[in-house]
Amino acid sequence: MSVVADDVALARTRRPLLRTANIAIAIVVVAFALLPLLLKSYGTYLCTLFCVTLMATYGLNLTVGYAGQMSLGQAAFYGIGAYIAAIALKAGISFYLVLPVAAIVCFVVGLLIGFPALRVQHHYLAFATLGFNILVYLVMRNEEKITGGTYGISGVPRPTLFGLSLDGVLAFFWFTLAATLILIALLGWLLRSPWGRAFAALRDNPIRAESLGINITVYTLLAFAIGAACAGIAGVFFAALVQFVEPAPFHFAASLMMLLAIIVGGSGRFFGPVIGTVVIVLLPEWLRFMQNWYLAIFGFAVVALMIWLPGGVLSIPERFALGKVRR
Amino acid sequence: MGELLQLIVSGTAAGAIYALAALGFTLLWQASGTINFAQGEFVMVPAFIMLFCMSAGAPLWLAFLATCVIAMLLLGVLFKRIVVDPLIRHGVIPLVIASLGLSIGLKQLMRAGYSAQAFPFPSPFPSGHFAIAGAAISYADVGTLLFAAIIVLGLQAFLERTVTGRAMQAVAQNTDAARVLGIDVRRMVLYTFLINAVLAVVAALLVTPAYLAKFDMGDSIGPKAFFAAIIGGFNQTRGALLGGVLIGVLENVVGFYVSPAYKEGVALILFLVVILVRPEGLLGKAEERKV
């Protein structure tokens, strides 16, 4: 059966599904928002960390899933945001000023790293971001006067909202969750705009997109830089959540985990990062008894996933549906 | 003057090791379009296999030869059959992701299943130094350079003087034309994977005495192999050599005169400069875009 017929069949099954899906999403979000009421403070911390990581992985999904580029440096931007926040918040600068500044800095740095790489060949971005992450990590570790070296920066203050303190774990969780939802909604809006649809066009068929007048390099570069800015914002929340910033969470290995999270969830799927972030943030905590074996299994599972299910976890129902139509 | 010479010699020796890893990386890319992000782990695994062989009582040379055979099976044949063959049809990205997964898997398997510690590794060369023009040159550096040079020259001779080698080059240059000429492309690609495995074992033998055998030793070698390959020219075998040596020497010079803390950043800076000024690499030829 032709691809068009597949699409029609999918669209037909999708329309009523869409409303159910929206309701389901709303229920999941509300349930997640109420979940920490049942948890101890460590559980709440993990839920907050999940939200923070989600901001970074959603940004990365723009780069990887929609612009079709490999970025191995998301943790570097995450770290830049966190260090800017740690230094500025300790100096007494307002959280609400630090947030856009970190985003803009990461955006600009993203342009500077992405430009030379994307000008050549698109998979060079993977190498450039990999090296960039190594370099940023070295700066964090070695520039003790600014970053505190391996001792890091401690005592980062949490922000207030309309005069209300967000020092409590629950209050900060809800604050972070709200920010995450706003960021995700903004990205959703961006992807639905004509400007965002160009992203999908260039991923699916770059040469056709170019012949339709889309400047591939500019769009890819912007997708990458916006993704980097999201990581910067995530970093600011991370600094405020942990209240302590050191180089370790921003190692290249963290970038790799974020990239693989996107792939595991299903790259280019709007809710892919949610699944992927569960796998890299929450699952290791539940499976703590497995210790380092978790990562070993995770690594080989990614290889197996690429071989048997390259579309990621979220492609399972679709595969199922297509199988039915084909029959 | 003496110290500069010393830095250049030891940098060239380190660079020769990067070049070996980069060479394997380039050969894989040319022959099969495989970008192997697990190249660093492909050096780490043989280092440990050699250690296991030696702890079983084998002398270093025997451990090296046995590891070459094991690596050819494990990192050559199995890697190709299980990971590369099913994925290569889908383009570059799925294979890149799979090799990233493999890199995490191998590293963490070694950490969880064996040890997170660093193990000393015997040097195949005598210790000590000799003096030339006021520079203290270590025997290990000279031995590394000689050994790497023999391997590289041997490989070049194989690729250029033998029928099989020329067939492999033909596959690398134009797979379809090679197939039309009756070359067994699959077999040539397999040979490339075997050569990559052996190059990784040699790199492991030469680098581990200085780096120590540790589950994450590939984190440092892997990226340098990629950068060396790109700096020299991704589609040129000689490029990998030039790129490797250039990184090795500059790292040493920067580490000594500028800051040892930023030694690891040299490869990236060089990479960014090269792709800005000469995107095809120092020795590379510009490739036409395939539509």
Coordinates of C-alpha atoms in Angstrom, one line a residue:
Chain A
M1 CA 0.0 0.0 0.0
S2 CA 1.2 3.5 -0.8
V3 CA 2.6 5.9 1.7
V4 CA -0.3 8.3 1.1
A5 CA -2.8 5.7 1.9
D6 CA -0.9 5.0 5.1
D7 CA -1.0 8.6 6.0
V8 CA -4.7 8.9 5.4
A9 CA -5.4 5.8 7.5
L10 CA -3.3 7.1 10.2
A11 CA -5.0 10.5 10.1
R12 CA -8.4 8.9 10.3
T13 CA -7.5 6.9 13.4
R14 CA -5.7 9.9 14.9
R15 CA -8.5 12.6 15.0
P16 CA -10.6 11.2 17.8
L17 CA -7.3 10.0 19.4
L18 CA -6.0 13.5 19.5
R19 CA -8.7 14.7 22.0
T20 CA -8.2 11.7 24.1
A21 CA -4.5 12.3 24.0
N22 CA -4.9 15.9 25.1
I23 CA -7.0 14.8 28.1
A24 CA -4.5 12.0 28.9
I25 CA -1.6 14.5 28.8
A26 CA -3.5 16.9 31.1
I27 CA -4.2 14.0 33.6
V28 CA -0.5 13.0 33.5
V29 CA 0.7 16.5 34.1
V30 CA -1.7 17.1 37.0
A31 CA -0.9 13.7 38.5
F32 CA 2.8 14.5 38.2
A33 CA 2.3 17.9 39.8
L34 CA 0.6 16.3 42.8
L35 CA 3.0 13.3 43.0
P36 CA 5.5 15.0 45.3
L37 CA 2.8 15.4 48.0
L38 CA 3.2 11.7 48.5
L39 CA 7.0 11.8 48.3
K40 CA 9.8 12.6 50.7
S41 CA 12.1 15.5 49.9
Y42 CA 14.5 13.4 47.9
G43 CA 11.7 12.2 45.7
T44 CA 10.6 15.7 45.2
Y45 CA 14.2 16.7 44.4
L46 CA 14.3 14.0 41.7
C47 CA 11.0 15.2 40.2
T48 CA 12.4 18.7 40.0
L49 CA 15.6 17.4 38.5
F50 CA 13.5 15.5 36.0
C51 CA 11.8 18.8 35.0
V52 CA 15.1 20.6 34.7
T53 CA 16.6 17.9 32.6
L54 CA 13.5 17.9 30.5
M55 CA 14.1 21.6 29.5
A56 CA 17.5 20.6 28.2
T57 CA 16.4 17.5 26.4
Y58 CA 13.5 19.4 24.8
G59 CA 16.0 21.9 23.5
L60 CA 18.1 19.1 22.2
N61 CA 15.2 17.4 20.5
L62 CA 14.9 20.6 18.4
T63 CA 18.5 20.1 17.2
V64 CA 18.5 16.4 16.9
G65 CA 14.9 15.5 16.2
Y66 CA 13.7 18.4 14.1
A67 CA 16.9 19.8 12.5
G68 CA 18.4 16.3 12.2
Q69 CA 21.8 17.3 13.7
M70 CA 23.9 15.4 16.2
S71 CA 24.9 17.5 19.1
L72 CA 27.2 16.0 21.7
G73 CA 27.5 19.2 23.7
Q74 CA 24.2 19.9 25.4
A75 CA 25.7 19.4 28.9
A76 CA 28.2 22.2 28.1
F77 CA 25.4 24.7 27.5
Y78 CA 23.6 23.3 30.6
G79 CA 26.8 23.9 32.5
I80 CA 27.3 27.4 31.1
G81 CA 23.8 28.3 32.3
A82 CA 24.4 26.8 35.7
Y83 CA 27.7 28.6 36.3
I84 CA 26.3 31.9 35.1
A85 CA 23.4 31.4 37.5
A86 CA 25.6 30.4 40.4
I87 CA 27.9 33.4 40.0
A88 CA 25.2 35.9 39.3
L89 CA 22.7 34.7 41.9
K90 CA 25.4 34.7 44.6
A91 CA 26.2 38.3 43.6
G92 CA 22.6 39.1 44.3
I93 CA 21.4 39.6 40.7
S94 CA 17.8 38.8 40.2
F95 CA 16.9 35.3 39.0
Y96 CA 14.5 36.8 36.4
L97 CA 17.4 38.8 34.9
V98 CA 19.9 35.8 35.0
L99 CA 17.4 33.6 33.1
P100 CA 17.3 35.5 29.8
V101 CA 21.0 36.4 30.1
A102 CA 22.0 32.7 30.4
A103 CA 19.7 31.9 27.5
I104 CA 21.2 34.6 25.3
V105 CA 24.8 33.7 26.2
C106 CA 24.1 30.0 25.3
F107 CA 22.4 31.1 22.1
V108 CA 25.3 33.2 21.0
V109 CA 27.9 30.6 21.9
G110 CA 25.8 28.0 20.1
L111 CA 26.0 30.2 16.9
L112 CA 29.8 30.5 17.3
I113 CA 30.3 26.8 17.7
G114 CA 27.7 25.7 15.1
F115 CA 28.7 28.1 12.4
P116 CA 32.1 26.6 11.4
A117 CA 30.9 23.1 11.8
L118 CA 27.7 23.4 9.8
R119 CA 29.4 25.3 7.1
V120 CA 31.3 22.2 6.2
Q121 CA 29.3 19.1 6.6
H122 CA 26.5 18.5 8.9
H123 CA 27.8 15.7 10.9
Y124 CA 30.9 17.8 11.8
L125 CA 28.6 19.4 14.4
A126 CA 28.9 16.2 16.4
F127 CA 32.7 16.5 16.5
A128 CA 32.7 20.2 17.2
T129 CA 30.2 20.0 20.1
L130 CA 32.1 17.0 21.5
G131 CA 35.3 19.0 21.6
F132 CA 33.5 22.1 22.9
N133 CA 32.1 20.1 25.8
I134 CA 35.6 18.8 26.7
L135 CA 36.9 22.4 26.6
V136 CA 34.1 23.8 28.7
Y137 CA 34.7 21.1 31.2
L138 CA 38.4 22.0 31.4
V139 CA 37.6 25.7 31.9
M140 CA 35.1 24.8 34.8
R141 CA 37.7 22.6 36.4
N142 CA 40.8 24.8 35.9
E143 CA 39.6 28.5 36.2
E144 CA 39.4 28.3 40.0
K145 CA 39.1 32.0 40.5
I146 CA 35.8 32.1 38.6
T147 CA 34.3 28.6 38.9
G148 CA 35.8 27.4 42.1
G149 CA 37.5 24.5 40.3
T150 CA 36.6 21.0 41.5
Y151 CA 35.3 22.5 44.8
G152 CA 32.6 24.3 42.8
I153 CA 30.4 27.1 44.0
S154 CA 28.1 26.4 46.9
G155 CA 25.3 28.4 48.6
V156 CA 23.5 29.4 45.5
P157 CA 20.3 31.2 46.6
R158 CA 16.9 30.2 45.4
P159 CA 14.7 32.8 43.7
T160 CA 11.4 34.3 45.1
L161 CA 8.2 34.7 43.2
F162 CA 6.1 37.8 43.8
G163 CA 7.7 38.1 47.2
L164 CA 7.0 34.5 48.0
S165 CA 9.9 32.3 49.0
L166 CA 10.7 29.3 46.9
D167 CA 13.1 27.8 49.4
G168 CA 10.8 24.9 50.1
V169 CA 11.3 21.7 48.0
L170 CA 7.6 21.6 47.0
A171 CA 7.4 25.3 46.1
F172 CA 10.5 25.1 44.0
F173 CA 9.2 21.9 42.3
W174 CA 5.9 23.6 41.3
F175 CA 7.9 26.7 40.1
T176 CA 10.2 24.6 38.0
L177 CA 7.3 22.5 36.7
A178 CA 5.5 25.6 35.6
A179 CA 8.6 26.9 33.9
T180 CA 9.1 23.6 32.1
L181 CA 5.6 23.5 30.8
I182 CA 5.9 27.1 29.6
L183 CA 9.1 26.2 27.8
I184 CA 7.6 23.1 26.2
A185 CA 4.5 25.0 25.1
L186 CA 6.8 27.7 23.5
L187 CA 8.7 25.0 21.7
G188 CA 5.4 23.4 20.6
W189 CA 4.2 26.8 19.3
L190 CA 7.5 27.4 17.5
L191 CA 7.4 24.0 15.8
R192 CA 3.8 24.6 14.6
S193 CA 4.6 28.0 13.2
P194 CA 5.6 28.2 9.5
W195 CA 9.1 28.9 10.7
G196 CA 9.1 25.7 12.7
R197 CA 7.7 23.6 9.9
A198 CA 10.7 24.5 7.9
F199 CA 12.7 22.5 10.4
A200 CA 10.8 19.4 9.7
A201 CA 11.2 20.0 6.0
L202 CA 14.9 20.3 6.2
R203 CA 15.2 17.1 8.3
D204 CA 13.0 15.1 6.0
N205 CA 14.5 16.2 2.7
P206 CA 17.2 18.8 3.0
I207 CA 17.8 19.1 -0.8
R208 CA 14.1 19.7 -1.5
A209 CA 13.8 22.1 1.4
E210 CA 16.7 24.1 -0.1
S211 CA 15.1 24.2 -3.5
L212 CA 12.0 25.6 -1.8
G213 CA 14.1 28.5 -0.7
I214 CA 14.8 27.4 2.9
N215 CA 18.4 28.2 3.8
I216 CA 19.4 24.9 5.3
T217 CA 22.5 26.2 7.1
V218 CA 20.7 29.2 8.7
Y219 CA 17.8 27.1 9.9
T220 CA 20.0 24.3 11.2
L221 CA 22.2 26.8 13.0
L222 CA 19.2 28.5 14.6
A223 CA 17.7 25.2 15.7
F224 CA 21.0 24.3 17.3
A225 CA 21.3 27.7 19.0
I226 CA 17.8 27.6 20.3
G227 CA 18.4 24.1 21.6
A228 CA 21.5 25.5 23.3
A229 CA 19.5 28.4 24.9
C230 CA 17.1 25.9 26.3
A231 CA 20.0 24.0 28.0
G232 CA 21.2 27.4 29.4
I233 CA 17.7 28.0 30.9
A234 CA 17.8 24.4 32.3
G235 CA 21.2 25.2 33.8
V236 CA 19.9 28.2 35.7
F237 CA 17.2 26.1 37.3
F238 CA 19.7 23.4 38.0
A239 CA 21.9 25.8 39.9
A240 CA 18.9 27.1 41.9
L241 CA 17.7 23.5 42.6
V242 CA 21.0 21.9 43.8
Q243 CA 22.3 25.3 45.2
F244 CA 25.8 23.9 44.4
V245 CA 27.5 23.9 41.1
E246 CA 30.6 21.7 40.2
P247 CA 32.0 20.5 36.9
A248 CA 30.9 16.8 37.2
P249 CA 27.3 17.0 36.0
F250 CA 28.4 18.8 32.9
H251 CA 30.9 16.2 31.7
F252 CA 30.7 15.1 28.1
A253 CA 29.1 11.8 29.3
A254 CA 26.1 13.8 30.4
S255 CA 25.7 15.2 26.8
L256 CA 25.9 11.7 25.5
M257 CA 23.1 10.6 27.9
M258 CA 20.9 13.5 26.8
L259 CA 21.4 12.7 23.2
L260 CA 20.7 9.0 23.7
A261 CA 17.6 10.0 25.7
I262 CA 16.2 11.8 22.6
I263 CA 16.9 8.7 20.5
V264 CA 15.5 6.3 23.0
G265 CA 12.3 8.3 23.3
G266 CA 12.0 8.8 19.6
S267 CA 13.9 11.6 17.9
G268 CA 11.6 14.3 16.4
R269 CA 8.6 13.2 18.4
F270 CA 7.2 15.9 20.6
F271 CA 6.9 13.7 23.7
G272 CA 10.0 11.7 23.0
P273 CA 12.2 13.6 25.5
V274 CA 9.7 12.8 28.3
I275 CA 10.3 9.0 27.8
G276 CA 14.0 9.5 27.3
T277 CA 14.4 11.7 30.4
V278 CA 12.6 9.1 32.5
V279 CA 15.2 6.6 31.3
I280 CA 18.2 8.7 32.1
V281 CA 17.0 10.5 35.3
L282 CA 14.4 8.5 37.1
L283 CA 15.1 4.9 36.0
P284 CA 18.7 4.8 37.3
E285 CA 17.3 5.8 40.8
W286 CA 14.7 3.1 40.8
L287 CA 17.3 0.6 39.6
R288 CA 19.9 1.7 42.0
F289 CA 20.7 -1.9 43.1
M290 CA 22.1 -2.4 39.6
Q291 CA 24.8 0.3 40.1
N292 CA 27.1 0.6 37.1
W293 CA 25.5 -2.3 35.4
Y294 CA 22.6 0.0 34.6
L295 CA 24.7 2.1 32.3
A296 CA 26.4 -1.0 30.7
I297 CA 23.0 -2.4 29.9
F298 CA 21.7 1.0 28.7
G299 CA 24.6 1.3 26.3
F300 CA 24.0 -2.1 24.7
A301 CA 20.3 -1.5 24.8
V302 CA 20.8 1.6 22.6
V303 CA 22.7 -0.5 20.1
A304 CA 19.9 -3.1 20.1
L305 CA 17.3 -0.3 19.8
M306 CA 19.0 1.1 16.7
I307 CA 19.0 -2.3 15.1
W308 CA 15.4 -3.3 15.9
L309 CA 13.5 -0.1 16.7
P310 CA 15.3 2.9 15.2
G311 CA 12.3 5.1 15.7
G312 CA 12.5 4.9 19.5
V313 CA 10.0 3.8 22.1
L314 CA 7.3 6.2 20.9
S315 CA 7.3 4.6 17.4
I316 CA 5.9 1.3 18.8
P317 CA 2.2 2.2 18.5
E318 CA 2.7 3.6 15.0
R319 CA 4.6 0.5 13.9
F320 CA 1.7 -1.4 15.2
A321 CA -0.9 0.7 13.4
L322 CA 1.0 0.7 10.1
G323 CA 1.3 -3.1 10.3
K324 CA -2.5 -3.3 10.6
V325 CA -3.1 -1.0 7.7
R326 CA -0.6 -2.9 5.5
R327 CA -2.3 -6.2 6.2
Chain B
M1 CA 66.3 24.7 22.2
G2 CA 66.9 21.3 23.9
E3 CA 63.6 21.3 25.6
L4 CA 61.7 22.2 22.4
L5 CA 63.4 19.3 20.6
Q6 CA 62.4 17.1 23.5
L7 CA 58.8 18.2 23.4
I8 CA 58.7 17.7 19.7
V9 CA 60.0 14.1 19.9
S10 CA 57.8 13.0 22.7
G11 CA 54.8 14.9 21.0
T12 CA 55.5 13.1 17.8
A13 CA 55.5 9.8 19.7
A14 CA 52.2 10.5 21.3
G15 CA 50.9 11.8 18.0
A16 CA 51.9 8.6 16.3
I17 CA 49.6 6.7 18.6
Y18 CA 46.7 9.1 17.9
A19 CA 47.5 8.6 14.2
L20 CA 47.2 4.8 14.5
A21 CA 43.7 5.2 16.0
A22 CA 42.9 7.9 13.5
L23 CA 44.1 5.7 10.6
G24 CA 41.7 2.9 11.6
F25 CA 38.9 5.4 11.9
T26 CA 39.6 6.9 8.4
L27 CA 39.9 3.4 6.8
L28 CA 36.5 2.4 8.2
W29 CA 35.0 5.6 6.9
Q30 CA 36.5 5.3 3.5
A31 CA 35.6 1.6 3.0
S32 CA 32.2 1.5 4.5
G33 CA 31.0 5.0 5.6
T34 CA 31.2 3.9 9.2
I35 CA 31.8 6.7 11.8
N36 CA 32.9 4.7 14.8
F37 CA 32.5 6.8 18.0
A38 CA 33.6 3.8 20.0
Q39 CA 37.1 4.0 18.6
G40 CA 38.5 5.0 22.0
E41 CA 36.9 2.0 23.6
F42 CA 38.3 -0.1 20.8
V43 CA 41.7 0.8 22.2
M44 CA 40.7 0.3 25.9
V45 CA 39.3 -3.2 25.3
P46 CA 42.6 -4.7 23.9
A47 CA 44.5 -3.0 26.7
F48 CA 42.6 -5.1 29.2
I49 CA 42.7 -8.2 27.1
M50 CA 46.5 -7.9 27.0
L51 CA 46.5 -7.5 30.8
F52 CA 44.3 -10.6 31.2
C53 CA 46.6 -12.6 28.9
M54 CA 49.6 -11.5 30.9
S55 CA 48.0 -12.3 34.3
A56 CA 47.5 -15.8 32.8
G57 CA 51.3 -15.9 32.5
A58 CA 51.8 -14.9 28.9
P59 CA 54.8 -12.7 28.1
L60 CA 54.0 -9.3 26.5
W61 CA 54.7 -10.3 22.9
L62 CA 52.5 -13.3 23.2
A63 CA 49.7 -11.4 24.9
F64 CA 50.0 -8.8 22.1
L65 CA 49.6 -11.4 19.4
A66 CA 46.8 -13.3 21.1
T67 CA 45.0 -10.0 21.6
C68 CA 45.4 -9.2 17.9
V69 CA 43.5 -12.4 17.1
I70 CA 40.8 -11.8 19.8
A71 CA 40.4 -8.2 18.7
M72 CA 40.0 -9.2 15.1
L73 CA 37.2 -11.5 16.0
L74 CA 35.5 -9.2 18.6
L75 CA 36.1 -5.7 17.3
G76 CA 36.5 -6.7 13.7
V77 CA 34.1 -9.5 12.7
L78 CA 31.5 -9.4 15.5
F79 CA 31.3 -5.6 15.4
K80 CA 30.8 -5.6 11.6
R81 CA 28.3 -8.5 11.6
I82 CA 26.2 -7.5 14.6
V83 CA 26.3 -3.7 14.6
V84 CA 27.5 -2.3 11.2
D85 CA 25.9 -4.7 8.7
P86 CA 22.2 -4.2 9.9
L87 CA 22.6 -0.4 10.3
I88 CA 24.7 0.8 7.4
R89 CA 21.8 0.7 5.0
H90 CA 20.0 3.4 7.0
G91 CA 22.7 6.0 6.6
V92 CA 25.3 7.5 8.9
I93 CA 23.2 8.7 11.9
P94 CA 21.8 5.3 13.2
L95 CA 25.3 3.9 13.1
V96 CA 26.8 6.9 14.9
I97 CA 24.2 6.5 17.6
A98 CA 24.8 2.7 17.9
S99 CA 28.5 3.3 18.2
L100 CA 27.9 5.9 20.9
G101 CA 25.8 3.3 22.7
L102 CA 28.5 0.7 22.2
S103 CA 31.0 3.2 23.7
I104 CA 29.0 3.6 26.9
G105 CA 28.2 -0.2 27.0
L106 CA 31.9 -1.3 26.7
K107 CA 33.1 1.3 29.1
Q108 CA 30.5 0.6 31.8
L109 CA 30.8 -3.2 31.3
M110 CA 34.5 -2.9 32.1
R111 CA 33.7 -0.7 35.1
A112 CA 30.9 -2.8 36.5
G113 CA 32.1 -6.2 35.5
Y114 CA 35.8 -5.8 36.3
S115 CA 37.2 -2.7 37.9
A116 CA 37.1 1.1 38.0
Q117 CA 40.7 1.3 38.9
A118 CA 43.7 2.2 36.7
F119 CA 46.1 -0.7 36.1
P120 CA 49.8 -0.3 35.3
F121 CA 50.9 -1.7 32.0
P122 CA 54.4 -2.8 31.1
S123 CA 56.2 -0.9 28.5
P124 CA 57.4 -2.9 25.5
F125 CA 60.5 -0.7 25.4
P126 CA 63.5 -0.2 27.8
S127 CA 63.2 2.7 30.2
G128 CA 65.8 5.5 30.4
H129 CA 66.9 8.4 28.2
F130 CA 69.8 9.4 26.0
A131 CA 70.9 12.9 25.1
I132 CA 71.0 14.5 21.7
A133 CA 71.7 18.3 21.3
G134 CA 70.9 19.0 24.9
A135 CA 67.6 17.1 24.8
A136 CA 66.8 14.0 26.9
I137 CA 65.0 11.6 24.5
S138 CA 63.4 8.6 26.1
Y139 CA 63.9 5.1 24.6
A140 CA 60.1 4.6 25.0
D141 CA 59.4 7.6 22.6
V142 CA 61.9 6.3 20.0
G143 CA 60.5 2.8 20.3
T144 CA 56.9 4.0 19.9
L145 CA 57.8 6.1 16.9
L146 CA 59.7 3.2 15.3
F147 CA 57.0 0.7 16.0
A148 CA 54.2 3.0 14.7
A149 CA 56.3 3.8 11.6
I150 CA 56.8 0.1 10.9
I151 CA 53.1 -0.6 11.2
V152 CA 52.1 2.4 9.0
L153 CA 54.7 1.6 6.3
G154 CA 53.7 -2.0 6.4
L155 CA 50.1 -1.0 6.0
Q156 CA 50.9 1.4 3.2
A157 CA 52.9 -1.3 1.4
F158 CA 50.0 -3.7 1.8
L159 CA 47.5 -1.2 0.4
E160 CA 49.6 -0.2 -2.5
R161 CA 51.7 -3.2 -3.5
T162 CA 49.3 -6.2 -3.1
V163 CA 46.3 -7.1 -5.2
T164 CA 44.1 -7.3 -2.1
G165 CA 45.3 -3.9 -0.9
R166 CA 44.6 -2.3 -4.2
A167 CA 41.2 -3.9 -4.3
M168 CA 40.5 -2.4 -0.8
Q169 CA 41.6 1.0 -2.1
A170 CA 39.3 0.6 -5.0
V171 CA 36.4 -0.1 -2.7
A172 CA 37.2 2.9 -0.6
Q173 CA 37.3 5.2 -3.7
N174 CA 34.3 4.0 -5.5
T175 CA 32.3 1.0 -4.2
D176 CA 30.1 0.6 -7.2
A177 CA 32.9 0.7 -9.7
A178 CA 34.8 -1.8 -7.6
R179 CA 31.8 -4.1 -7.6
V180 CA 31.5 -3.8 -11.4
L181 CA 35.2 -4.8 -11.7
G182 CA 34.5 -8.0 -9.9
I183 CA 36.0 -7.1 -6.5
D184 CA 34.4 -8.9 -3.6
V185 CA 33.3 -5.7 -1.8
R186 CA 32.0 -7.4 1.3
R187 CA 35.3 -9.2 1.8
M188 CA 37.3 -6.0 1.4
V189 CA 35.2 -4.1 3.9
L190 CA 35.7 -7.0 6.3
Y191 CA 39.4 -6.7 5.9
T192 CA 39.2 -3.0 6.7
F193 CA 37.5 -3.9 10.0
L194 CA 40.2 -6.4 10.8
I195 CA 42.9 -3.9 10.1
N196 CA 41.1 -1.3 12.3
A197 CA 41.0 -3.9 15.1
V198 CA 44.8 -4.6 14.8
L199 CA 45.6 -0.9 14.6
A200 CA 43.6 -0.4 17.8
V201 CA 45.6 -3.2 19.5
V202 CA 48.9 -1.6 18.5
A203 CA 47.7 1.8 19.7
A204 CA 46.7 0.1 23.0
L205 CA 50.1 -1.5 23.3
L206 CA 51.9 1.8 22.8
V207 CA 49.6 4.2 24.8
T208 CA 48.7 2.1 27.8
P209 CA 52.1 2.2 29.5
A210 CA 51.8 6.0 29.8
Y211 CA 48.0 6.3 30.2
L212 CA 47.4 3.2 32.4
A213 CA 44.7 0.7 31.6
K214 CA 41.4 2.2 32.8
F215 CA 37.8 1.8 31.7
D216 CA 37.6 5.4 30.6
M217 CA 40.9 5.7 28.9
G218 CA 39.1 5.8 25.5
D219 CA 37.5 9.2 26.5
S220 CA 40.8 10.9 25.8
I221 CA 42.1 8.8 22.9
G222 CA 38.8 8.6 20.9
P223 CA 38.2 12.3 20.4
K224 CA 41.8 12.8 19.4
A225 CA 41.5 10.1 16.8
F226 CA 38.4 11.8 15.3
F227 CA 40.0 15.2 15.3
A228 CA 43.3 13.9 13.9
A229 CA 41.3 12.3 11.0
I230 CA 39.4 15.5 10.2
I231 CA 42.4 17.8 10.6
G232 CA 44.4 15.8 8.2
G233 CA 41.6 15.1 5.8
F234 CA 38.8 12.6 6.3
N235 CA 39.3 11.0 2.9
Q236 CA 43.0 10.7 3.0
T237 CA 45.0 8.0 4.8
R238 CA 48.1 10.3 5.0
G239 CA 46.0 13.0 6.5
A240 CA 45.3 10.9 9.6
L241 CA 49.1 10.6 10.2
L242 CA 49.7 14.3 9.8
G243 CA 46.7 15.2 12.0
G244 CA 47.8 12.8 14.7
V245 CA 51.4 14.1 14.8
L246 CA 50.2 17.7 14.7
I247 CA 47.9 17.2 17.6
G248 CA 50.6 15.3 19.6
V249 CA 53.3 18.0 19.1
L250 CA 51.0 21.0 19.6
E251 CA 49.6 19.4 22.8
N252 CA 53.1 19.0 24.2
V253 CA 54.2 22.5 23.2
V254 CA 51.0 24.1 24.6
G255 CA 51.2 22.0 27.7
F256 CA 54.7 23.2 28.4
Y257 CA 54.7 26.8 27.3
V258 CA 51.1 27.9 27.8
S259 CA 49.2 25.8 30.4
P260 CA 49.2 22.0 31.1
A261 CA 45.6 22.3 32.1
Y262 CA 44.4 23.1 28.6
K263 CA 46.5 20.4 26.8
E264 CA 43.3 18.5 26.1
G265 CA 41.7 21.5 24.4
V266 CA 44.4 21.8 21.7
A267 CA 42.8 19.2 19.4
L268 CA 39.5 21.1 19.4
I269 CA 41.0 24.5 18.6
L270 CA 43.1 23.0 15.8
F271 CA 39.9 21.3 14.5
L272 CA 37.9 24.5 14.5
V273 CA 40.7 26.5 12.8
V274 CA 41.1 23.8 10.1
I275 CA 37.4 23.5 9.3
L276 CA 37.1 27.3 9.1
V277 CA 40.1 27.7 6.8
R278 CA 40.4 24.5 5.0
P279 CA 37.2 22.4 5.5
E280 CA 38.4 19.4 3.5
G281 CA 41.3 19.0 5.9
L282 CA 45.0 19.8 5.4
L283 CA 45.6 17.0 2.9
G284 CA 42.0 16.2 2.0
K285 CA 40.3 16.6 -1.4
A286 CA 37.0 18.4 -1.5
E287 CA 34.2 15.9 -1.9
E288 CA 31.3 16.6 -4.1
R289 CA 27.9 16.4 -2.4
K290 CA 26.0 13.3 -3.2
V291 CA 22.4 14.0 -4.0

